[in-house]
mmCIF file of C-alpha atoms in Angstrom:
data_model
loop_
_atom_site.group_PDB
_atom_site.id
_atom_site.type_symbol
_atom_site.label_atom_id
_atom_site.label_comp_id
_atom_site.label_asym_id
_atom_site.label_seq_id
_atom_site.Cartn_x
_atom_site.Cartn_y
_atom_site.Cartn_z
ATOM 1 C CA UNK A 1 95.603 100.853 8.802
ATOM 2 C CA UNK A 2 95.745 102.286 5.536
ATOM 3 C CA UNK A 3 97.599 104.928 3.442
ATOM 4 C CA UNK A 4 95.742 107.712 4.616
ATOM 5 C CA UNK A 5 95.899 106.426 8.649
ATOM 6 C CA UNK A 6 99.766 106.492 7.771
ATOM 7 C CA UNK A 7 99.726 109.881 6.696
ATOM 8 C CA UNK A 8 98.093 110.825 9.276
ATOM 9 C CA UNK A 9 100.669 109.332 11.490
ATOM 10 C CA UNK A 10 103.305 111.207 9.567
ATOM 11 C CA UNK A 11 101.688 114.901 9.556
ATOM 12 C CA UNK A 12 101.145 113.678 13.709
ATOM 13 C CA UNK A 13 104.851 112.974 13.936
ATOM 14 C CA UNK A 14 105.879 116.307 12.571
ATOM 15 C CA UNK A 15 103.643 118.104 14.514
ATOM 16 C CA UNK A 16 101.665 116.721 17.270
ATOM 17 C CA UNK A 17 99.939 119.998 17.973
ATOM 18 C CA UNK A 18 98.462 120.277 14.590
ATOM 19 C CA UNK A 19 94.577 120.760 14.418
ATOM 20 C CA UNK A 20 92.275 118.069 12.734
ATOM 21 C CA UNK A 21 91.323 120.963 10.747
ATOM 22 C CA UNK A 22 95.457 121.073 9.451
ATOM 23 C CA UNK A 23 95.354 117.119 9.350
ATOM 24 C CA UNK A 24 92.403 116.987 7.219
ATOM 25 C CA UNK A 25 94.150 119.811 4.750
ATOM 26 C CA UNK A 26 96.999 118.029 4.629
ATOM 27 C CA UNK A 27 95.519 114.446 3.760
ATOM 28 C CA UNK A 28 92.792 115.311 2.086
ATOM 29 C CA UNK A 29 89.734 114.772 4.614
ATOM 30 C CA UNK A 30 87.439 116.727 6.812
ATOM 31 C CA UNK A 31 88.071 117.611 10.212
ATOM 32 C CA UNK A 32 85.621 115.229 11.618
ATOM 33 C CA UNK A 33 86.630 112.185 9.520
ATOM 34 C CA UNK A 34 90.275 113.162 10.534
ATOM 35 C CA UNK A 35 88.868 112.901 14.597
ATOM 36 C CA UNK A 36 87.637 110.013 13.699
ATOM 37 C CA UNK A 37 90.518 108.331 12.169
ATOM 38 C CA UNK A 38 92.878 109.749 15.011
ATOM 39 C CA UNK A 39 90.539 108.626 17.520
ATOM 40 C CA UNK A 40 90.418 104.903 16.480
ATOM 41 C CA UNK A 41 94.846 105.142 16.066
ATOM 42 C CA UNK A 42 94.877 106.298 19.779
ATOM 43 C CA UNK A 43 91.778 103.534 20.860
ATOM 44 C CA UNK A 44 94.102 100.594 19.481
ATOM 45 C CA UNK A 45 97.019 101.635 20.582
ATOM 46 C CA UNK A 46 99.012 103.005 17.315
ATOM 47 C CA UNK A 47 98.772 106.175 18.728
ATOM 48 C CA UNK A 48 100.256 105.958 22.182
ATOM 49 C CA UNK A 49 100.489 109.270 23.230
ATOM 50 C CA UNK A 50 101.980 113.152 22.816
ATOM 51 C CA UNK A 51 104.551 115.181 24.208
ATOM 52 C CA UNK A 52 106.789 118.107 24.190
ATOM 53 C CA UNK A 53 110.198 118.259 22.830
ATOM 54 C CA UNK A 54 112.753 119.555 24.766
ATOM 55 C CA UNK A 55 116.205 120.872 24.107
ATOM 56 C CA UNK A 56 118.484 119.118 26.711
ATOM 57 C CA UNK A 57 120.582 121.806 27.051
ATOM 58 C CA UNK A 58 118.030 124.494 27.785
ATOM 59 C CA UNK A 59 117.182 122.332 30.628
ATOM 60 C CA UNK A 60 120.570 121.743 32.056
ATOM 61 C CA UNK A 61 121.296 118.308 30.202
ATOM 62 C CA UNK A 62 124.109 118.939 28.143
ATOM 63 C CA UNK A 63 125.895 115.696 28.353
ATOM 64 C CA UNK A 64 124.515 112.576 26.367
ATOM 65 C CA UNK A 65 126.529 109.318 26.590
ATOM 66 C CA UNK A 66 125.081 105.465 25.255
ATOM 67 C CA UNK A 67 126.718 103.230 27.942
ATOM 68 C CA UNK A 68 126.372 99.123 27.052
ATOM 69 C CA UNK A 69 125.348 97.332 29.942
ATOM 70 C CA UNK A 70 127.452 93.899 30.042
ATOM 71 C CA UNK A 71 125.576 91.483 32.361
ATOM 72 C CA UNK A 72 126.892 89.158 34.942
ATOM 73 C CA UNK A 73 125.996 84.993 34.398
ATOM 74 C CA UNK A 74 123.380 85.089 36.858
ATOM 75 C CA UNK A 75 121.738 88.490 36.122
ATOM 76 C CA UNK A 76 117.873 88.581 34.707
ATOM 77 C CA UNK A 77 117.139 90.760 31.702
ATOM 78 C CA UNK A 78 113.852 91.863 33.546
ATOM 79 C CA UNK A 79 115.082 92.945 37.091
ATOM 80 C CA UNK A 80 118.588 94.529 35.164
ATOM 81 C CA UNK A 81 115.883 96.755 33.268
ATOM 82 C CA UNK A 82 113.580 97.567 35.660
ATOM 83 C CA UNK A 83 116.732 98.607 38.174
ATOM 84 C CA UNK A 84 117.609 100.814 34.649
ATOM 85 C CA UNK A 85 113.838 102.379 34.611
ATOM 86 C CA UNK A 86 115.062 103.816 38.093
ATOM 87 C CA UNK A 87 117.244 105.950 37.527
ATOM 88 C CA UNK A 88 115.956 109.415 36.231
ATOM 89 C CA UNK A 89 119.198 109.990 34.402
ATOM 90 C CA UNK A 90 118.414 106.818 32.012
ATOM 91 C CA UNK A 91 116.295 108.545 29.066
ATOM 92 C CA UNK A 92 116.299 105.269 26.883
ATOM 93 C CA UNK A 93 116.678 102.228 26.969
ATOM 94 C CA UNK A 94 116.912 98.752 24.206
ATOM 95 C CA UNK A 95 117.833 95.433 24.676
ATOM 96 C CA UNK A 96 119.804 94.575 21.745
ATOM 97 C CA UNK A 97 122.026 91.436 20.611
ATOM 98 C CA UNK A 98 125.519 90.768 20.959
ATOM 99 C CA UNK A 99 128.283 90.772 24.350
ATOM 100 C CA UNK A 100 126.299 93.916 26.341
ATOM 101 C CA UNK A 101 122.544 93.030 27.304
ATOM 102 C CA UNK A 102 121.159 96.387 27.040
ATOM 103 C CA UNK A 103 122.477 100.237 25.756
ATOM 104 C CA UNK A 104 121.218 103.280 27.482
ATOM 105 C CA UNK A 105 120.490 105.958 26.648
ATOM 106 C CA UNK A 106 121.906 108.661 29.840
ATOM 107 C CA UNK A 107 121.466 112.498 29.928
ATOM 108 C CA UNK A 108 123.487 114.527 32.489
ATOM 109 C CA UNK A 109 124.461 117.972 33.485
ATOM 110 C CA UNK A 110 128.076 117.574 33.204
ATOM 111 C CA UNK A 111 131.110 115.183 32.873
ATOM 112 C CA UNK A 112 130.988 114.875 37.172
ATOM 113 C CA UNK A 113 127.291 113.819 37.583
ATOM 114 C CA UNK A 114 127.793 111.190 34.367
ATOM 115 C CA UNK A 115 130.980 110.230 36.158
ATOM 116 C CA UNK A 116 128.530 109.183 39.331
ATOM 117 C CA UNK A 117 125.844 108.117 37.303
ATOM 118 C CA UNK A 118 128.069 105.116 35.772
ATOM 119 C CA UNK A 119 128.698 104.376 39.484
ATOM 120 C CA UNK A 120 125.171 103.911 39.933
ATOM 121 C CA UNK A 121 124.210 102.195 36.866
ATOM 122 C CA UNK A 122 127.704 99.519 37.980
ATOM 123 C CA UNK A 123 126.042 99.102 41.445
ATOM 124 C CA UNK A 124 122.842 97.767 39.717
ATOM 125 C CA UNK A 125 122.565 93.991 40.678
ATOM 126 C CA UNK A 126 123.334 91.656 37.734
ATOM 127 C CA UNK A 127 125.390 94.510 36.079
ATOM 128 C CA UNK A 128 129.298 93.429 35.095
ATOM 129 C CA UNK A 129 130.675 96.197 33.606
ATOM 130 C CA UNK A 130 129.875 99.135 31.214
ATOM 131 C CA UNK A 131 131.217 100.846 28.025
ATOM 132 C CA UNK A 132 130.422 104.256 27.702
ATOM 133 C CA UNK A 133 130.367 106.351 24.630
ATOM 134 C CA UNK A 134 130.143 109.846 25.067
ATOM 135 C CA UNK A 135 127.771 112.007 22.578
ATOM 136 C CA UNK A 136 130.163 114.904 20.841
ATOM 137 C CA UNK A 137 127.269 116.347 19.035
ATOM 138 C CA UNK A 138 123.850 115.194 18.156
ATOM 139 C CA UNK A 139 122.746 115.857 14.511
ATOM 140 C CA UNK A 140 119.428 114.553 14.810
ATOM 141 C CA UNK A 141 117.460 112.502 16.716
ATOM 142 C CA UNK A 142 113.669 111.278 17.200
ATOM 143 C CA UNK A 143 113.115 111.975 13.483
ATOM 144 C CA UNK A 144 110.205 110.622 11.995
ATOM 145 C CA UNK A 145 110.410 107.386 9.597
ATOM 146 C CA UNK A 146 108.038 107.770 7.000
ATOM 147 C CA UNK A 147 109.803 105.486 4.728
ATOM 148 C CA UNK A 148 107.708 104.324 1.980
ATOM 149 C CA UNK A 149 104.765 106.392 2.414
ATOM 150 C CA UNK A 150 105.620 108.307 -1.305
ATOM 151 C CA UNK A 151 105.623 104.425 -2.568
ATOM 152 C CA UNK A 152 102.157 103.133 -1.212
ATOM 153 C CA UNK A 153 100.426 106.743 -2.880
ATOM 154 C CA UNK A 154 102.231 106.123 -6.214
ATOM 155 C CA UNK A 155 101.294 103.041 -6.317
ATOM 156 C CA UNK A 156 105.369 101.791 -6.315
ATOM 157 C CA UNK A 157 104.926 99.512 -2.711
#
């Protein structure tokens, strides 16, 4: 993958729906070699797919909370996560280090249904306890990182 593959990935990440006519514009290519370049990012799996984004709220998802997942002793990381994938409510989820095995992302209609959501995600076999945290505000989220891609064209990386 090169420079212009990255920027590719970056004008992609802003806007998925652009044409290969825009991509090619933007990166300095034609159409065709910008097909071609997108073509061999989705065929190796860089490029693993496109879809809409949605505002939560205009869909009836107006609360967001992260909840840690603290496993019990005898609990498997695999069978706690796929028990996780289960639940519609879980949007995200990341195993990460430290006391809690996993934090989830969870998207709700309202304080109640979160409130019975925890109860489910507690009843999950290998699951000890939770910690919740509940989203206030989100002021942004799913941005693209396109760190370093100035560097690499000014020669700086």
């Amino acid at each position: 993958m090169d420079h212009v593959d990255r920027k590719i990935i970056a004008a992609l990440r802003e806007n998925g729906r652009a044409t290969y006519a825009d991509l090619g514009r933007s990166v300095g290519l034609s159409a065709s070699s910008v097909h071609e370049r997108v073509g061999k990012l989705e065929a190796s799996g860089v490029i693993t797919g496109y879809h809409a984004m949605v505002d939560p709220n205009a869909v009836g998802l107006g609360v967001t909370a992260l909840v840690g997942i603290h496993p019990t002793d005898t609990a498997t990381d695999e069978d706690v996560a796929d028990a996780l994938g289960g639940l519609d409510e879980v949007e995200s989820c990341y195993a990460v280090a430290g006391d809690e095995a996993f934090v989830v992302k969870v998207r709700v209609s309202t304080v109640d249904e979160l409130e019975r959501c925890l109860g489910r995600l507690r009843r999950i076999p290998g699951v000890g306890r939770t910690n919740t945290t509940v989203v206030l505000s989100t002021r942004f989220e799913g941005r693209p990182n396109n760190a370093g891609l100035d560097e690499v064209a000014t020669g700086k990386a």
